[in-house]
Amino acid sequence: VGAGPRRVFGNTEMHPYFALNLPTGETQKTPTGNGRVDVKIGAVSTSLFNDRNIELTLLAEHNFTGQNNRGINPPNETTTGFLVGSRISPKLRVATGLTDLVRGNGFLLTSRTGARYTISPRLHFETYGDFGMNNINIPKNNGASFFVRYNL
């Protein structure tokens, strides 16, 4: 659960935010979360170029990890990254880039590729594929995600 203001400066949108990850859906037989409350602060900025056809997105987030239900408090995490993208049609954009997760004495470098379909200025659907490229002390993994975003 998170929120933050959205500000536009020329061709750049800024989204600073604050979020809480809550340990929802936990059962004794089926663990579906990490069993802890995490506090996140971060910012995302997107700059548009070439008549709004090319975009550069930068992100930074710090996760203050909480203690889980087994009494373990893992190291805090910092994620940074960038995506470079292009408009394919008036409602569809694609992008690719890199993200880096740093936790304790480890890191995970990931390639991220995604697409955003815009229904209206407020409603967006986004999907991403993540592919682990390089790591130290954090397992490589691949994943996919889907988001529905509504801007107030």
Short mmCIF file of N, CA and C in Angstrom, two decimals:
data_model
loop_
_atom_site.label_atom_id
_atom_site.label_comp_id
_atom_site.label_asym_id
_atom_site.label_seq_id
_atom_site.Cartn_x
_atom_site.Cartn_y
_atom_site.Cartn_z
N VAL A 1 0.87 -1.15 0.00
CA VAL A 1 0.00 0.00 0.00
C VAL A 1 0.92 1.22 0.00
N GLY A 2 0.74 2.10 -0.99
CA GLY A 2 1.61 3.26 -1.05
C GLY A 2 0.95 4.44 -1.70
N ALA A 3 1.58 5.58 -1.56
CA ALA A 3 1.07 6.80 -2.15
C ALA A 3 2.19 7.82 -2.26
N GLY A 4 1.98 8.77 -3.15
CA GLY A 4 2.93 9.85 -3.30
C GLY A 4 2.43 10.83 -4.35
N PRO A 5 2.93 12.04 -4.31
CA PRO A 5 2.50 13.05 -5.27
C PRO A 5 3.12 12.82 -6.64
N ARG A 6 2.47 13.34 -7.65
CA ARG A 6 3.00 13.32 -9.01
C ARG A 6 3.17 14.77 -9.45
N ARG A 7 4.36 15.11 -9.89
CA ARG A 7 4.65 16.47 -10.33
C ARG A 7 5.24 16.42 -11.73
N VAL A 8 4.90 17.41 -12.54
CA VAL A 8 5.42 17.50 -13.90
C VAL A 8 6.23 18.79 -14.01
N PHE A 9 7.47 18.64 -14.52
CA PHE A 9 8.36 19.77 -14.77
C PHE A 9 8.78 19.69 -16.23
N GLY A 10 8.14 20.48 -17.09
CA GLY A 10 8.45 20.40 -18.53
C GLY A 10 8.09 19.04 -19.07
N ASN A 11 9.08 18.31 -19.60
CA ASN A 11 8.85 16.96 -20.14
C ASN A 11 9.23 15.87 -19.14
N THR A 12 9.35 16.20 -17.86
CA THR A 12 9.73 15.21 -16.84
C THR A 12 8.65 15.10 -15.78
N GLU A 13 8.23 13.86 -15.51
CA GLU A 13 7.29 13.57 -14.44
C GLU A 13 8.07 12.97 -13.27
N MET A 14 7.78 13.44 -12.06
CA MET A 14 8.42 12.94 -10.84
C MET A 14 7.35 12.28 -9.97
N HIS A 15 7.67 11.10 -9.43
CA HIS A 15 6.76 10.36 -8.55
C HIS A 15 7.50 9.93 -7.28
N PRO A 16 7.69 10.79 -6.30
CA PRO A 16 8.22 10.31 -5.02
C PRO A 16 7.10 9.56 -4.30
N TYR A 17 7.46 8.54 -3.52
CA TYR A 17 6.43 7.76 -2.86
C TYR A 17 6.92 7.17 -1.55
N PHE A 18 5.94 6.76 -0.76
CA PHE A 18 6.12 6.06 0.50
C PHE A 18 5.19 4.86 0.45
N ALA A 19 5.64 3.69 0.88
CA ALA A 19 4.80 2.50 0.81
C ALA A 19 5.05 1.57 1.99
N LEU A 20 4.05 0.76 2.29
CA LEU A 20 4.16 -0.30 3.28
C LEU A 20 3.85 -1.62 2.61
N ASN A 21 4.69 -2.62 2.81
CA ASN A 21 4.37 -4.00 2.42
C ASN A 21 3.86 -4.69 3.67
N LEU A 22 2.65 -5.21 3.58
CA LEU A 22 2.02 -5.83 4.73
C LEU A 22 2.01 -7.35 4.58
N PRO A 23 2.12 -8.09 5.69
CA PRO A 23 2.14 -9.56 5.63
C PRO A 23 0.73 -10.12 5.50
N THR A 24 0.10 -9.94 4.36
CA THR A 24 -1.27 -10.40 4.15
C THR A 24 -1.29 -11.81 3.58
N GLY A 25 -2.38 -12.50 3.76
CA GLY A 25 -2.58 -13.81 3.16
C GLY A 25 -1.83 -14.94 3.83
N GLU A 26 -1.25 -14.74 4.98
CA GLU A 26 -0.47 -15.79 5.63
C GLU A 26 -1.39 -16.85 6.24
N THR A 27 -1.04 -18.10 6.03
CA THR A 27 -1.67 -19.22 6.73
C THR A 27 -0.56 -20.12 7.23
N GLN A 28 -0.88 -21.03 8.11
CA GLN A 28 0.15 -21.93 8.63
C GLN A 28 0.62 -22.91 7.57
N LYS A 29 -0.26 -23.29 6.65
CA LYS A 29 0.11 -24.29 5.65
C LYS A 29 0.66 -23.67 4.37
N THR A 30 0.20 -22.47 4.05
CA THR A 30 0.60 -21.86 2.78
C THR A 30 1.14 -20.46 3.01
N PRO A 31 2.48 -20.30 3.11
CA PRO A 31 3.04 -18.96 3.26
C PRO A 31 3.00 -18.22 1.92
N THR A 32 2.30 -17.11 1.88
CA THR A 32 2.20 -16.35 0.63
C THR A 32 2.93 -15.01 0.69
N GLY A 33 3.51 -14.67 1.79
CA GLY A 33 4.22 -13.41 1.92
C GLY A 33 5.52 -13.62 2.67
N ASN A 34 6.12 -12.52 3.09
CA ASN A 34 7.40 -12.63 3.81
C ASN A 34 7.21 -12.54 5.32
N GLY A 35 5.98 -12.40 5.80
CA GLY A 35 5.72 -12.41 7.23
C GLY A 35 6.21 -11.19 7.98
N ARG A 36 6.38 -10.07 7.31
CA ARG A 36 6.90 -8.88 7.97
C ARG A 36 6.30 -7.63 7.33
N VAL A 37 6.45 -6.51 8.03
CA VAL A 37 6.05 -5.21 7.49
C VAL A 37 7.32 -4.50 7.05
N ASP A 38 7.36 -4.11 5.78
CA ASP A 38 8.49 -3.35 5.24
C ASP A 38 8.03 -1.93 4.94
N VAL A 39 8.91 -0.97 5.14
CA VAL A 39 8.64 0.43 4.84
C VAL A 39 9.54 0.83 3.67
N LYS A 40 8.93 1.36 2.61
CA LYS A 40 9.68 1.73 1.41
C LYS A 40 9.53 3.23 1.14
N ILE A 41 10.64 3.83 0.73
CA ILE A 41 10.61 5.19 0.21
C ILE A 41 11.34 5.16 -1.13
N GLY A 42 10.87 5.95 -2.06
CA GLY A 42 11.52 5.92 -3.36
C GLY A 42 11.05 7.06 -4.25
N ALA A 43 11.60 7.05 -5.45
CA ALA A 43 11.22 8.04 -6.45
C ALA A 43 11.43 7.44 -7.83
N VAL A 44 10.53 7.80 -8.72
CA VAL A 44 10.62 7.41 -10.12
C VAL A 44 10.46 8.69 -10.94
N SER A 45 11.30 8.87 -11.94
CA SER A 45 11.14 10.02 -12.84
C SER A 45 11.18 9.52 -14.28
N THR A 46 10.33 10.09 -15.10
CA THR A 46 10.29 9.77 -16.53
C THR A 46 10.41 11.05 -17.32
N SER A 47 11.40 11.09 -18.21
CA SER A 47 11.59 12.23 -19.11
C SER A 47 11.27 11.79 -20.53
N LEU A 48 10.54 12.63 -21.25
CA LEU A 48 10.14 12.34 -22.63
C LEU A 48 10.92 13.22 -23.59
N PHE A 49 11.35 12.62 -24.71
CA PHE A 49 12.15 13.31 -25.72
C PHE A 49 11.56 13.04 -27.10
N ASN A 50 12.07 13.77 -28.10
CA ASN A 50 11.71 13.54 -29.50
C ASN A 50 10.19 13.54 -29.68
N ASP A 51 9.57 14.67 -29.37
CA ASP A 51 8.12 14.82 -29.45
C ASP A 51 7.37 13.77 -28.63
N ARG A 52 7.89 13.42 -27.46
CA ARG A 52 7.28 12.48 -26.52
C ARG A 52 7.27 11.04 -27.03
N ASN A 53 8.12 10.73 -28.01
CA ASN A 53 8.19 9.38 -28.56
C ASN A 53 9.23 8.50 -27.88
N ILE A 54 10.22 9.10 -27.24
CA ILE A 54 11.29 8.36 -26.55
C ILE A 54 11.23 8.74 -25.07
N GLU A 55 11.43 7.74 -24.19
CA GLU A 55 11.40 8.04 -22.76
C GLU A 55 12.60 7.44 -22.05
N LEU A 56 12.99 8.10 -20.97
CA LEU A 56 14.03 7.61 -20.07
C LEU A 56 13.44 7.65 -18.67
N THR A 57 13.40 6.49 -18.01
CA THR A 57 12.87 6.39 -16.66
C THR A 57 14.00 6.00 -15.72
N LEU A 58 14.11 6.74 -14.61
CA LEU A 58 15.10 6.46 -13.57
C LEU A 58 14.35 6.12 -12.29
N LEU A 59 14.90 5.17 -11.51
CA LEU A 59 14.23 4.82 -10.26
C LEU A 59 15.24 4.58 -9.16
N ALA A 60 14.80 4.87 -7.94
CA ALA A 60 15.59 4.60 -6.74
C ALA A 60 14.61 4.30 -5.61
N GLU A 61 14.90 3.24 -4.84
CA GLU A 61 14.02 2.86 -3.75
C GLU A 61 14.86 2.27 -2.62
N HIS A 62 14.50 2.62 -1.39
CA HIS A 62 15.13 2.00 -0.23
C HIS A 62 14.05 1.30 0.59
N ASN A 63 14.29 0.06 0.93
CA ASN A 63 13.35 -0.76 1.68
C ASN A 63 13.91 -1.01 3.07
N PHE A 64 13.22 -0.46 4.08
CA PHE A 64 13.58 -0.71 5.47
C PHE A 64 12.84 -1.98 5.89
N THR A 65 13.55 -3.10 5.92
CA THR A 65 12.91 -4.38 6.18
C THR A 65 12.54 -4.51 7.65
N GLY A 66 11.42 -5.14 7.89
CA GLY A 66 10.97 -5.38 9.25
C GLY A 66 11.29 -6.79 9.70
N GLN A 67 11.02 -7.06 10.95
CA GLN A 67 11.25 -8.40 11.51
C GLN A 67 10.10 -9.31 11.10
N ASN A 68 10.43 -10.52 10.63
CA ASN A 68 9.38 -11.44 10.22
C ASN A 68 8.83 -12.21 11.41
N ASN A 69 7.86 -13.10 11.16
CA ASN A 69 7.20 -13.81 12.25
C ASN A 69 8.09 -14.88 12.89
N ARG A 70 9.30 -15.10 12.37
CA ARG A 70 10.26 -16.01 13.01
C ARG A 70 11.36 -15.24 13.76
N GLY A 71 11.19 -13.92 13.89
CA GLY A 71 12.14 -13.11 14.63
C GLY A 71 13.37 -12.70 13.83
N ILE A 72 13.35 -12.87 12.52
CA ILE A 72 14.49 -12.53 11.67
C ILE A 72 14.23 -11.17 11.01
N ASN A 73 15.22 -10.29 11.12
CA ASN A 73 15.14 -8.99 10.45
C ASN A 73 16.27 -8.95 9.42
N PRO A 74 15.96 -9.20 8.13
CA PRO A 74 17.01 -9.23 7.10
C PRO A 74 17.57 -7.84 6.83
N PRO A 75 18.71 -7.76 6.12
CA PRO A 75 19.29 -6.45 5.80
C PRO A 75 18.35 -5.60 4.96
N ASN A 76 18.44 -4.30 5.15
CA ASN A 76 17.69 -3.38 4.29
C ASN A 76 18.13 -3.55 2.85
N GLU A 77 17.29 -3.08 1.92
CA GLU A 77 17.55 -3.24 0.49
C GLU A 77 17.48 -1.89 -0.22
N THR A 78 18.34 -1.71 -1.22
CA THR A 78 18.30 -0.54 -2.08
C THR A 78 18.24 -1.00 -3.53
N THR A 79 17.30 -0.44 -4.28
CA THR A 79 17.15 -0.77 -5.70
C THR A 79 17.30 0.49 -6.52
N THR A 80 18.08 0.42 -7.58
CA THR A 80 18.21 1.52 -8.53
C THR A 80 18.07 0.95 -9.94
N GLY A 81 17.79 1.81 -10.90
CA GLY A 81 17.71 1.31 -12.27
C GLY A 81 17.30 2.37 -13.26
N PHE A 82 17.23 1.92 -14.51
CA PHE A 82 16.77 2.79 -15.59
C PHE A 82 16.08 1.95 -16.66
N LEU A 83 15.18 2.59 -17.38
CA LEU A 83 14.52 2.00 -18.54
C LEU A 83 14.54 3.03 -19.67
N VAL A 84 14.79 2.56 -20.88
CA VAL A 84 14.71 3.39 -22.07
C VAL A 84 13.62 2.81 -22.95
N GLY A 85 12.71 3.66 -23.40
CA GLY A 85 11.57 3.14 -24.14
C GLY A 85 11.14 4.01 -25.29
N SER A 86 10.15 3.50 -26.00
CA SER A 86 9.65 4.19 -27.18
C SER A 86 8.14 3.98 -27.31
N ARG A 87 7.49 4.96 -27.91
CA ARG A 87 6.07 4.84 -28.21
C ARG A 87 5.91 3.98 -29.47
N ILE A 88 5.11 2.93 -29.38
CA ILE A 88 4.83 2.06 -30.52
C ILE A 88 3.55 2.51 -31.22
N SER A 89 2.58 2.97 -30.45
CA SER A 89 1.32 3.50 -30.96
C SER A 89 0.85 4.55 -29.96
N PRO A 90 -0.22 5.28 -30.25
CA PRO A 90 -0.66 6.30 -29.29
C PRO A 90 -0.96 5.76 -27.89
N LYS A 91 -1.29 4.48 -27.75
CA LYS A 91 -1.62 3.92 -26.44
C LYS A 91 -0.61 2.91 -25.92
N LEU A 92 0.39 2.52 -26.71
CA LEU A 92 1.32 1.46 -26.32
C LEU A 92 2.76 1.96 -26.33
N ARG A 93 3.46 1.70 -25.21
CA ARG A 93 4.89 1.99 -25.09
C ARG A 93 5.61 0.73 -24.64
N VAL A 94 6.84 0.54 -25.11
CA VAL A 94 7.69 -0.56 -24.66
C VAL A 94 9.00 0.04 -24.15
N ALA A 95 9.65 -0.68 -23.23
CA ALA A 95 10.90 -0.18 -22.64
C ALA A 95 11.75 -1.36 -22.19
N THR A 96 13.06 -1.12 -22.10
CA THR A 96 13.98 -2.11 -21.58
C THR A 96 15.09 -1.39 -20.82
N GLY A 97 15.68 -2.09 -19.86
CA GLY A 97 16.74 -1.47 -19.08
C GLY A 97 17.29 -2.43 -18.04
N LEU A 98 17.93 -1.86 -17.02
CA LEU A 98 18.58 -2.63 -15.97
C LEU A 98 18.12 -2.14 -14.60
N THR A 99 18.00 -3.08 -13.65
CA THR A 99 17.79 -2.73 -12.25
C THR A 99 18.85 -3.45 -11.42
N ASP A 100 19.21 -2.86 -10.29
CA ASP A 100 20.21 -3.45 -9.41
C ASP A 100 19.69 -3.42 -7.99
N LEU A 101 19.62 -4.59 -7.36
CA LEU A 101 19.21 -4.73 -5.97
C LEU A 101 20.47 -4.96 -5.14
N VAL A 102 20.64 -4.15 -4.09
CA VAL A 102 21.76 -4.33 -3.16
C VAL A 102 21.17 -4.65 -1.80
N ARG A 103 21.61 -5.78 -1.22
CA ARG A 103 21.13 -6.22 0.10
C ARG A 103 22.33 -6.76 0.86
N GLY A 104 22.65 -6.12 1.99
CA GLY A 104 23.80 -6.58 2.78
C GLY A 104 25.07 -6.54 1.95
N ASN A 105 25.76 -7.67 1.84
CA ASN A 105 26.98 -7.74 1.04
C ASN A 105 26.74 -8.41 -0.31
N GLY A 106 25.50 -8.35 -0.81
CA GLY A 106 25.19 -8.96 -2.09
C GLY A 106 24.49 -8.01 -3.04
N PHE A 107 24.41 -8.43 -4.31
CA PHE A 107 23.68 -7.65 -5.30
C PHE A 107 23.09 -8.59 -6.34
N LEU A 108 22.08 -8.09 -7.04
CA LEU A 108 21.46 -8.81 -8.15
C LEU A 108 21.19 -7.81 -9.26
N LEU A 109 21.86 -8.00 -10.40
CA LEU A 109 21.65 -7.17 -11.58
C LEU A 109 20.65 -7.87 -12.48
N THR A 110 19.59 -7.16 -12.86
CA THR A 110 18.49 -7.75 -13.61
C THR A 110 18.19 -6.93 -14.85
N SER A 111 17.93 -7.62 -15.96
CA SER A 111 17.43 -6.98 -17.16
C SER A 111 15.91 -6.95 -17.07
N ARG A 112 15.32 -5.79 -17.34
CA ARG A 112 13.86 -5.64 -17.26
C ARG A 112 13.34 -5.13 -18.60
N THR A 113 12.30 -5.77 -19.10
CA THR A 113 11.64 -5.34 -20.34
C THR A 113 10.15 -5.30 -20.06
N GLY A 114 9.50 -4.24 -20.54
CA GLY A 114 8.08 -4.11 -20.24
C GLY A 114 7.31 -3.37 -21.30
N ALA A 115 5.99 -3.36 -21.10
CA ALA A 115 5.07 -2.66 -21.98
C ALA A 115 4.00 -2.00 -21.13
N ARG A 116 3.54 -0.83 -21.58
CA ARG A 116 2.47 -0.10 -20.89
C ARG A 116 1.39 0.24 -21.91
N TYR A 117 0.17 -0.14 -21.60
CA TYR A 117 -0.98 0.20 -22.43
C TYR A 117 -1.81 1.22 -21.66
N THR A 118 -2.04 2.37 -22.28
CA THR A 118 -2.74 3.47 -21.63
C THR A 118 -4.18 3.53 -22.11
N ILE A 119 -5.10 3.30 -21.20
CA ILE A 119 -6.53 3.40 -21.51
C ILE A 119 -6.94 4.87 -21.53
N SER A 120 -6.47 5.62 -20.51
CA SER A 120 -6.78 7.03 -20.38
C SER A 120 -5.61 7.66 -19.62
N PRO A 121 -5.56 8.98 -19.50
CA PRO A 121 -4.47 9.58 -18.73
C PRO A 121 -4.38 9.06 -17.29
N ARG A 122 -5.47 8.54 -16.74
CA ARG A 122 -5.46 8.03 -15.38
C ARG A 122 -5.25 6.52 -15.28
N LEU A 123 -5.68 5.75 -16.28
CA LEU A 123 -5.67 4.29 -16.17
C LEU A 123 -4.64 3.67 -17.12
N HIS A 124 -3.72 2.87 -16.56
CA HIS A 124 -2.65 2.22 -17.32
C HIS A 124 -2.59 0.74 -16.93
N PHE A 125 -2.25 -0.11 -17.89
CA PHE A 125 -1.92 -1.50 -17.63
C PHE A 125 -0.46 -1.68 -18.00
N GLU A 126 0.31 -2.31 -17.11
CA GLU A 126 1.74 -2.50 -17.35
C GLU A 126 2.11 -3.95 -17.09
N THR A 127 3.02 -4.49 -17.91
CA THR A 127 3.56 -5.83 -17.69
C THR A 127 5.07 -5.80 -17.89
N TYR A 128 5.79 -6.59 -17.07
CA TYR A 128 7.25 -6.60 -17.12
C TYR A 128 7.77 -8.02 -17.02
N GLY A 129 8.87 -8.26 -17.69
CA GLY A 129 9.63 -9.49 -17.53
C GLY A 129 11.00 -9.15 -16.98
N ASP A 130 11.43 -9.87 -15.96
CA ASP A 130 12.73 -9.65 -15.31
C ASP A 130 13.59 -10.89 -15.49
N PHE A 131 14.86 -10.68 -15.89
CA PHE A 131 15.77 -11.78 -16.14
C PHE A 131 17.09 -11.51 -15.41
N GLY A 132 17.41 -12.36 -14.41
CA GLY A 132 18.64 -12.20 -13.64
C GLY A 132 19.86 -12.34 -14.52
N MET A 133 20.81 -11.40 -14.41
CA MET A 133 22.00 -11.40 -15.27
C MET A 133 23.28 -11.69 -14.49
N ASN A 134 23.46 -11.04 -13.34
CA ASN A 134 24.69 -11.18 -12.57
C ASN A 134 24.34 -11.03 -11.09
N ASN A 135 25.10 -11.70 -10.23
CA ASN A 135 24.74 -11.67 -8.82
C ASN A 135 25.93 -12.05 -7.94
N ILE A 136 25.83 -11.62 -6.69
CA ILE A 136 26.71 -12.06 -5.61
C ILE A 136 25.82 -12.17 -4.37
N ASN A 137 25.74 -13.35 -3.78
CA ASN A 137 25.02 -13.61 -2.53
C ASN A 137 23.52 -13.36 -2.58
N ILE A 138 22.95 -13.16 -3.74
CA ILE A 138 21.50 -13.11 -3.94
C ILE A 138 21.21 -14.00 -5.14
N PRO A 139 20.33 -14.98 -5.02
CA PRO A 139 20.10 -15.89 -6.14
C PRO A 139 19.55 -15.17 -7.37
N LYS A 140 20.04 -15.58 -8.55
CA LYS A 140 19.47 -15.10 -9.81
C LYS A 140 18.07 -15.66 -9.94
N ASN A 141 17.18 -14.86 -10.50
CA ASN A 141 15.84 -15.38 -10.77
C ASN A 141 15.24 -14.65 -11.95
N ASN A 142 14.20 -15.23 -12.48
CA ASN A 142 13.44 -14.63 -13.56
C ASN A 142 12.01 -14.48 -13.06
N GLY A 143 11.31 -13.48 -13.57
CA GLY A 143 9.94 -13.28 -13.12
C GLY A 143 9.15 -12.44 -14.08
N ALA A 144 7.86 -12.43 -13.85
CA ALA A 144 6.94 -11.61 -14.65
C ALA A 144 5.98 -10.93 -13.70
N SER A 145 5.55 -9.73 -14.06
CA SER A 145 4.61 -9.00 -13.22
C SER A 145 3.62 -8.23 -14.08
N PHE A 146 2.46 -7.95 -13.51
CA PHE A 146 1.41 -7.21 -14.18
C PHE A 146 0.84 -6.22 -13.19
N PHE A 147 0.66 -4.97 -13.64
CA PHE A 147 0.16 -3.91 -12.77
C PHE A 147 -1.00 -3.20 -13.44
N VAL A 148 -1.94 -2.78 -12.62
CA VAL A 148 -2.98 -1.84 -13.03
C VAL A 148 -2.70 -0.57 -12.23
N ARG A 149 -2.52 0.54 -12.92
CA ARG A 149 -2.19 1.80 -12.25
C ARG A 149 -3.29 2.80 -12.52
N TYR A 150 -3.77 3.44 -11.45
CA TYR A 150 -4.77 4.49 -11.57
C TYR A 150 -4.23 5.74 -10.91
N ASN A 151 -4.07 6.79 -11.68
CA ASN A 151 -3.56 8.07 -11.17
C ASN A 151 -4.72 8.94 -10.71
N LEU A 152 -4.67 9.37 -9.47
CA LEU A 152 -5.72 10.24 -8.93
C LEU A 152 -5.54 11.66 -9.37
#
